[in-house]
Short mmCIF file of N, CA and C in Angstrom, two decimals:
data_model
loop_
_atom_site.label_atom_id
_atom_site.label_comp_id
_atom_site.label_asym_id
_atom_site.label_seq_id
_atom_site.Cartn_x
_atom_site.Cartn_y
_atom_site.Cartn_z
N MET T 1 34.06 3.65 -24.79
CA MET T 1 33.91 4.32 -23.52
C MET T 1 32.93 3.54 -22.65
N THR T 2 33.30 3.29 -21.43
CA THR T 2 32.47 2.53 -20.49
C THR T 2 31.62 3.48 -19.67
N ASP T 3 30.37 3.09 -19.46
CA ASP T 3 29.45 3.89 -18.66
C ASP T 3 29.57 3.46 -17.20
N HIS T 4 30.09 4.34 -16.35
CA HIS T 4 30.30 4.02 -14.94
C HIS T 4 29.25 4.63 -14.03
N ARG T 5 28.14 5.06 -14.60
CA ARG T 5 27.10 5.65 -13.75
C ARG T 5 26.50 4.58 -12.86
N ARG T 6 26.05 5.04 -11.70
CA ARG T 6 25.37 4.13 -10.77
C ARG T 6 23.99 3.79 -11.32
N PRO T 7 23.47 2.63 -10.94
CA PRO T 7 22.09 2.31 -11.33
C PRO T 7 21.13 3.34 -10.74
N ARG T 8 20.03 3.55 -11.44
CA ARG T 8 19.04 4.51 -10.98
C ARG T 8 18.53 4.11 -9.60
N ARG T 9 18.51 5.08 -8.70
CA ARG T 9 18.00 4.84 -7.35
C ARG T 9 16.47 4.91 -7.42
N ARG T 10 15.83 3.92 -6.80
CA ARG T 10 14.37 3.88 -6.81
C ARG T 10 13.81 4.96 -5.91
N GLY T 11 12.65 5.48 -6.29
CA GLY T 11 11.98 6.52 -5.52
C GLY T 11 11.40 5.97 -4.24
N GLN T 12 11.10 6.89 -3.32
CA GLN T 12 10.52 6.51 -2.04
C GLN T 12 9.21 5.76 -2.26
N GLY T 13 9.11 4.62 -1.66
CA GLY T 13 7.88 3.83 -1.77
C GLY T 13 7.82 2.94 -3.00
N GLU T 14 8.74 3.12 -3.93
CA GLU T 14 8.70 2.33 -5.17
C GLU T 14 8.93 0.84 -4.89
N LEU T 15 9.90 0.54 -4.03
CA LEU T 15 10.16 -0.87 -3.69
C LEU T 15 8.97 -1.47 -2.95
N GLU T 16 8.38 -0.70 -2.05
CA GLU T 16 7.20 -1.20 -1.33
C GLU T 16 6.08 -1.51 -2.31
N ALA T 17 5.89 -0.65 -3.28
CA ALA T 17 4.84 -0.88 -4.28
C ALA T 17 5.13 -2.12 -5.11
N LEU T 18 6.39 -2.32 -5.48
CA LEU T 18 6.76 -3.51 -6.25
C LEU T 18 6.52 -4.79 -5.44
N VAL T 19 6.90 -4.76 -4.17
CA VAL T 19 6.71 -5.94 -3.31
C VAL T 19 5.22 -6.22 -3.12
N LEU T 20 4.44 -5.18 -2.87
CA LEU T 20 2.99 -5.38 -2.72
C LEU T 20 2.37 -5.92 -4.00
N SER T 21 2.81 -5.41 -5.12
CA SER T 21 2.30 -5.88 -6.40
C SER T 21 2.61 -7.37 -6.59
N ALA T 22 3.83 -7.76 -6.25
CA ALA T 22 4.20 -9.17 -6.36
C ALA T 22 3.33 -10.02 -5.44
N LEU T 23 3.11 -9.57 -4.21
CA LEU T 23 2.28 -10.34 -3.27
C LEU T 23 0.85 -10.49 -3.79
N ARG T 24 0.34 -9.46 -4.45
CA ARG T 24 -1.03 -9.54 -4.97
C ARG T 24 -1.14 -10.55 -6.11
N GLU T 25 -0.03 -10.82 -6.79
CA GLU T 25 -0.04 -11.79 -7.88
C GLU T 25 0.06 -13.22 -7.39
N ALA T 26 0.42 -13.40 -6.13
CA ALA T 26 0.58 -14.74 -5.57
C ALA T 26 -0.79 -15.41 -5.42
N ASP T 27 -0.78 -16.74 -5.47
CA ASP T 27 -2.02 -17.50 -5.30
C ASP T 27 -2.44 -17.61 -3.84
N GLY T 28 -1.58 -17.18 -2.94
CA GLY T 28 -1.83 -17.24 -1.51
C GLY T 28 -0.66 -16.58 -0.81
N PRO T 29 -0.49 -16.87 0.47
CA PRO T 29 0.66 -16.31 1.18
C PRO T 29 1.96 -16.68 0.47
N ALA T 30 2.91 -15.73 0.43
CA ALA T 30 4.17 -15.94 -0.29
C ALA T 30 5.36 -15.67 0.62
N THR T 31 6.41 -16.40 0.40
CA THR T 31 7.63 -16.20 1.17
C THR T 31 8.45 -15.05 0.59
N ALA T 32 9.38 -14.56 1.37
CA ALA T 32 10.26 -13.50 0.89
C ALA T 32 11.09 -13.98 -0.29
N GLY T 33 11.49 -15.25 -0.27
CA GLY T 33 12.24 -15.81 -1.39
C GLY T 33 11.43 -15.79 -2.67
N TRP T 34 10.14 -16.13 -2.56
CA TRP T 34 9.27 -16.10 -3.74
C TRP T 34 9.15 -14.68 -4.27
N VAL T 35 8.97 -13.71 -3.36
CA VAL T 35 8.88 -12.30 -3.77
C VAL T 35 10.17 -11.87 -4.46
N GLN T 36 11.30 -12.25 -3.90
CA GLN T 36 12.60 -11.90 -4.49
C GLN T 36 12.71 -12.46 -5.91
N GLU T 37 12.34 -13.72 -6.10
CA GLU T 37 12.37 -14.33 -7.43
C GLU T 37 11.41 -13.63 -8.38
N ARG T 38 10.23 -13.32 -7.88
CA ARG T 38 9.20 -12.67 -8.71
C ARG T 38 9.66 -11.32 -9.22
N LEU T 39 10.47 -10.62 -8.40
CA LEU T 39 10.97 -9.29 -8.78
C LEU T 39 12.24 -9.37 -9.62
N GLY T 40 12.63 -10.57 -10.00
CA GLY T 40 13.76 -10.72 -10.89
C GLY T 40 15.07 -10.99 -10.20
N GLY T 41 15.08 -11.07 -8.88
CA GLY T 41 16.28 -11.42 -8.17
C GLY T 41 17.33 -10.34 -8.05
N ASP T 42 17.04 -9.12 -8.53
CA ASP T 42 18.05 -8.06 -8.43
C ASP T 42 18.08 -7.41 -7.05
N LEU T 43 17.14 -7.75 -6.18
CA LEU T 43 17.15 -7.26 -4.80
C LEU T 43 17.72 -8.34 -3.89
N ALA T 44 18.50 -7.93 -2.93
CA ALA T 44 19.01 -8.86 -1.94
C ALA T 44 17.85 -9.39 -1.10
N TYR T 45 17.98 -10.62 -0.65
CA TYR T 45 16.95 -11.22 0.20
C TYR T 45 16.71 -10.37 1.43
N THR T 46 17.78 -9.85 2.03
CA THR T 46 17.64 -9.03 3.23
C THR T 46 16.87 -7.74 2.93
N THR T 47 17.03 -7.21 1.73
CA THR T 47 16.28 -6.02 1.34
C THR T 47 14.79 -6.33 1.26
N VAL T 48 14.47 -7.47 0.68
CA VAL T 48 13.06 -7.89 0.58
C VAL T 48 12.47 -8.05 1.99
N ILE T 49 13.22 -8.68 2.89
CA ILE T 49 12.75 -8.85 4.28
C ILE T 49 12.54 -7.48 4.93
N THR T 50 13.46 -6.55 4.72
CA THR T 50 13.32 -5.21 5.30
C THR T 50 12.06 -4.52 4.79
N ILE T 51 11.81 -4.62 3.49
CA ILE T 51 10.62 -3.99 2.90
C ILE T 51 9.36 -4.64 3.46
N LEU T 52 9.34 -5.96 3.54
CA LEU T 52 8.17 -6.65 4.07
C LEU T 52 7.92 -6.28 5.53
N THR T 53 8.98 -6.14 6.30
CA THR T 53 8.85 -5.75 7.71
C THR T 53 8.30 -4.33 7.83
N ARG T 54 8.76 -3.44 6.98
CA ARG T 54 8.22 -2.07 6.99
C ARG T 54 6.75 -2.07 6.60
N LEU T 55 6.39 -2.87 5.61
CA LEU T 55 4.99 -2.97 5.22
C LEU T 55 4.14 -3.56 6.34
N LEU T 56 4.70 -4.50 7.09
CA LEU T 56 4.00 -5.07 8.24
C LEU T 56 3.76 -3.99 9.29
N ASP T 57 4.78 -3.19 9.57
CA ASP T 57 4.66 -2.10 10.55
C ASP T 57 3.60 -1.08 10.13
N LYS T 58 3.43 -0.90 8.83
CA LYS T 58 2.44 0.04 8.31
C LYS T 58 1.04 -0.58 8.20
N GLY T 59 0.94 -1.87 8.47
CA GLY T 59 -0.36 -2.54 8.37
C GLY T 59 -0.74 -2.90 6.95
N ALA T 60 0.20 -2.85 6.02
CA ALA T 60 -0.09 -3.13 4.62
C ALA T 60 -0.03 -4.62 4.28
N VAL T 61 0.66 -5.41 5.12
CA VAL T 61 0.74 -6.85 4.93
C VAL T 61 0.54 -7.55 6.26
N THR T 62 0.23 -8.82 6.18
CA THR T 62 0.20 -9.68 7.36
C THR T 62 1.18 -10.82 7.11
N ARG T 63 1.54 -11.52 8.18
CA ARG T 63 2.44 -12.66 8.01
C ARG T 63 2.00 -13.79 8.92
N GLU T 64 2.34 -14.99 8.49
CA GLU T 64 2.07 -16.17 9.29
C GLU T 64 3.29 -17.07 9.22
N ARG T 65 3.52 -17.79 10.27
CA ARG T 65 4.68 -18.67 10.35
C ARG T 65 4.55 -19.75 9.29
N ALA T 66 5.63 -19.98 8.55
CA ALA T 66 5.69 -21.04 7.53
C ALA T 66 7.03 -21.75 7.70
N GLY T 67 7.04 -22.78 8.53
CA GLY T 67 8.30 -23.46 8.83
C GLY T 67 9.17 -22.55 9.68
N ARG T 68 10.39 -22.31 9.20
CA ARG T 68 11.33 -21.47 9.94
C ARG T 68 11.25 -20.00 9.52
N SER T 69 10.43 -19.70 8.52
CA SER T 69 10.30 -18.31 8.07
C SER T 69 8.84 -17.88 8.12
N PHE T 70 8.49 -16.88 7.33
CA PHE T 70 7.13 -16.37 7.30
C PHE T 70 6.59 -16.38 5.88
N ALA T 71 5.28 -16.47 5.78
CA ALA T 71 4.57 -16.28 4.52
C ALA T 71 3.78 -14.98 4.66
N TRP T 72 3.83 -14.17 3.64
CA TRP T 72 3.30 -12.81 3.68
C TRP T 72 2.09 -12.68 2.76
N THR T 73 1.13 -11.85 3.19
CA THR T 73 -0.11 -11.62 2.43
C THR T 73 -0.44 -10.14 2.49
N PRO T 74 -0.88 -9.56 1.36
CA PRO T 74 -1.33 -8.15 1.43
C PRO T 74 -2.54 -8.03 2.35
N ALA T 75 -2.57 -6.96 3.15
CA ALA T 75 -3.68 -6.76 4.08
C ALA T 75 -4.92 -6.24 3.37
N SER T 76 -4.74 -5.61 2.22
CA SER T 76 -5.88 -5.09 1.48
C SER T 76 -5.48 -4.88 0.02
N ASP T 77 -6.47 -4.51 -0.78
CA ASP T 77 -6.20 -4.24 -2.19
C ASP T 77 -5.67 -2.80 -2.35
N HIS T 78 -5.49 -2.37 -3.60
CA HIS T 78 -4.97 -1.01 -3.86
C HIS T 78 -5.86 0.06 -3.22
N ALA T 79 -7.16 -0.10 -3.37
CA ALA T 79 -8.08 0.91 -2.82
C ALA T 79 -7.99 0.96 -1.30
N GLY T 80 -7.90 -0.20 -0.67
CA GLY T 80 -7.78 -0.23 0.78
C GLY T 80 -6.50 0.40 1.28
N LEU T 81 -5.41 0.18 0.55
CA LEU T 81 -4.14 0.77 0.93
C LEU T 81 -4.17 2.29 0.76
N ALA T 82 -4.76 2.76 -0.33
CA ALA T 82 -4.88 4.21 -0.54
C ALA T 82 -5.75 4.83 0.55
N ALA T 83 -6.83 4.17 0.91
CA ALA T 83 -7.71 4.68 1.97
C ALA T 83 -6.97 4.75 3.30
N ARG T 84 -6.14 3.74 3.58
CA ARG T 84 -5.36 3.73 4.81
C ARG T 84 -4.40 4.92 4.85
N LYS T 85 -3.78 5.22 3.71
CA LYS T 85 -2.87 6.37 3.63
C LYS T 85 -3.63 7.68 3.87
N MET T 86 -4.83 7.78 3.30
CA MET T 86 -5.63 8.99 3.47
C MET T 86 -6.02 9.17 4.94
N ARG T 87 -6.40 8.08 5.60
CA ARG T 87 -6.75 8.16 7.02
C ARG T 87 -5.55 8.55 7.87
N LYS T 88 -4.39 8.04 7.50
CA LYS T 88 -3.17 8.37 8.25
C LYS T 88 -2.87 9.87 8.15
N VAL T 89 -3.02 10.43 6.96
CA VAL T 89 -2.81 11.87 6.78
C VAL T 89 -3.84 12.65 7.59
N LEU T 90 -5.08 12.24 7.51
CA LEU T 90 -6.15 12.91 8.24
C LEU T 90 -5.93 12.83 9.75
N ASP T 91 -5.51 11.68 10.22
CA ASP T 91 -5.28 11.50 11.66
C ASP T 91 -4.12 12.37 12.17
N ALA T 92 -3.20 12.72 11.29
CA ALA T 92 -2.04 13.52 11.70
C ALA T 92 -2.36 15.01 11.81
N GLU T 93 -3.52 15.42 11.36
CA GLU T 93 -3.89 16.84 11.37
C GLU T 93 -4.76 17.15 12.59
N SER T 94 -4.58 18.34 13.14
CA SER T 94 -5.35 18.72 14.33
C SER T 94 -6.76 19.19 13.98
N ASP T 95 -6.94 19.79 12.80
CA ASP T 95 -8.25 20.29 12.39
C ASP T 95 -8.81 19.42 11.27
N ARG T 96 -9.39 18.29 11.67
CA ARG T 96 -9.92 17.34 10.68
C ARG T 96 -10.98 17.98 9.79
N GLY T 97 -11.83 18.83 10.40
CA GLY T 97 -12.89 19.49 9.62
C GLY T 97 -12.32 20.33 8.50
N ALA T 98 -11.28 21.08 8.79
CA ALA T 98 -10.67 21.94 7.77
C ALA T 98 -10.04 21.10 6.66
N VAL T 99 -9.40 20.00 7.04
CA VAL T 99 -8.77 19.14 6.04
C VAL T 99 -9.83 18.52 5.14
N LEU T 100 -10.89 17.98 5.76
CA LEU T 100 -11.96 17.38 4.97
C LEU T 100 -12.66 18.41 4.08
N ALA T 101 -12.90 19.60 4.62
CA ALA T 101 -13.54 20.65 3.83
C ALA T 101 -12.68 21.03 2.64
N SER T 102 -11.39 21.16 2.86
CA SER T 102 -10.49 21.51 1.76
C SER T 102 -10.46 20.40 0.71
N PHE T 103 -10.47 19.16 1.17
CA PHE T 103 -10.48 18.02 0.25
C PHE T 103 -11.75 18.02 -0.60
N VAL T 104 -12.88 18.14 0.07
CA VAL T 104 -14.17 18.06 -0.62
C VAL T 104 -14.35 19.21 -1.61
N THR T 105 -13.94 20.43 -1.23
CA THR T 105 -14.11 21.56 -2.14
C THR T 105 -13.18 21.46 -3.35
N GLY T 106 -12.16 20.63 -3.26
CA GLY T 106 -11.26 20.44 -4.39
C GLY T 106 -11.67 19.33 -5.34
N LEU T 107 -12.75 18.61 -5.01
CA LEU T 107 -13.21 17.52 -5.87
C LEU T 107 -13.89 18.06 -7.12
N GLY T 108 -13.72 17.32 -8.19
CA GLY T 108 -14.45 17.64 -9.41
C GLY T 108 -15.88 17.16 -9.30
N PRO T 109 -16.73 17.58 -10.22
CA PRO T 109 -18.16 17.22 -10.14
C PRO T 109 -18.42 15.72 -10.10
N ASP T 110 -17.69 14.94 -10.88
CA ASP T 110 -17.91 13.49 -10.89
C ASP T 110 -17.53 12.86 -9.56
N ASP T 111 -16.38 13.28 -9.01
CA ASP T 111 -15.95 12.74 -7.72
C ASP T 111 -16.88 13.19 -6.60
N GLU T 112 -17.37 14.42 -6.68
CA GLU T 112 -18.29 14.91 -5.66
C GLU T 112 -19.58 14.10 -5.68
N ARG T 113 -20.07 13.83 -6.88
CA ARG T 113 -21.30 13.04 -7.02
C ARG T 113 -21.07 11.62 -6.47
N LEU T 114 -19.94 11.03 -6.78
CA LEU T 114 -19.62 9.70 -6.29
C LEU T 114 -19.52 9.69 -4.77
N LEU T 115 -18.89 10.68 -4.20
CA LEU T 115 -18.77 10.77 -2.74
C LEU T 115 -20.14 10.89 -2.10
N ARG T 116 -21.02 11.71 -2.68
CA ARG T 116 -22.38 11.85 -2.13
C ARG T 116 -23.13 10.51 -2.18
N GLU T 117 -22.98 9.79 -3.29
CA GLU T 117 -23.64 8.49 -3.41
C GLU T 117 -23.11 7.51 -2.36
N LEU T 118 -21.80 7.51 -2.18
CA LEU T 118 -21.20 6.61 -1.19
C LEU T 118 -21.65 6.95 0.23
N LEU T 119 -21.72 8.23 0.55
CA LEU T 119 -22.18 8.65 1.87
C LEU T 119 -23.64 8.30 2.08
N ASP T 120 -24.47 8.51 1.07
CA ASP T 120 -25.89 8.15 1.17
C ASP T 120 -26.04 6.64 1.37
N HIS T 121 -25.29 5.87 0.62
CA HIS T 121 -25.35 4.41 0.73
C HIS T 121 -24.91 3.96 2.13
N SER T 122 -23.85 4.57 2.64
CA SER T 122 -23.34 4.25 3.97
C SER T 122 -24.38 4.58 5.04
N ARG T 123 -25.04 5.73 4.90
CA ARG T 123 -26.07 6.14 5.84
C ARG T 123 -27.24 5.16 5.80
N ASP T 124 -27.65 4.75 4.59
CA ASP T 124 -28.75 3.80 4.45
C ASP T 124 -28.43 2.47 5.14
N GLU T 125 -27.19 2.01 5.01
CA GLU T 125 -26.79 0.74 5.63
C GLU T 125 -26.81 0.85 7.15
N ARG T 126 -26.39 1.99 7.69
CA ARG T 126 -26.39 2.15 9.14
C ARG T 126 -27.81 2.19 9.71
N GLU T 127 -28.77 2.70 8.92
CA GLU T 127 -30.14 2.83 9.40
C GLU T 127 -30.90 1.51 9.34
N ASP T 128 -30.41 0.56 8.55
CA ASP T 128 -31.09 -0.74 8.44
C ASP T 128 -30.85 -1.62 9.63
#
């Protein structure tokens, strides 16, 4: 009996995460062809370009001209990308105070302590 099921469809953002991960492994700016090869070649080149363009629109990557194409670089590390997503969610809300209050009250003791330390450190740097 032959299995005729379709290949598993990737979840939202999964391809973007794979492409970003590949770019982070590069020694420098990487072409879409390099990313395609790094991911095993099962994605069409045009798909890789589409994903890179979406990441560019989101500010997650930068690009520079490399001959007739582009070389791509991640704009930040994992933490920077997560922070960007958090700011985007916060910016979309009308009551920032309520969102931040809800976030902070949901933190566990270790995360709350870390947040306090980070805020104190940030305040100290601004005062210097």
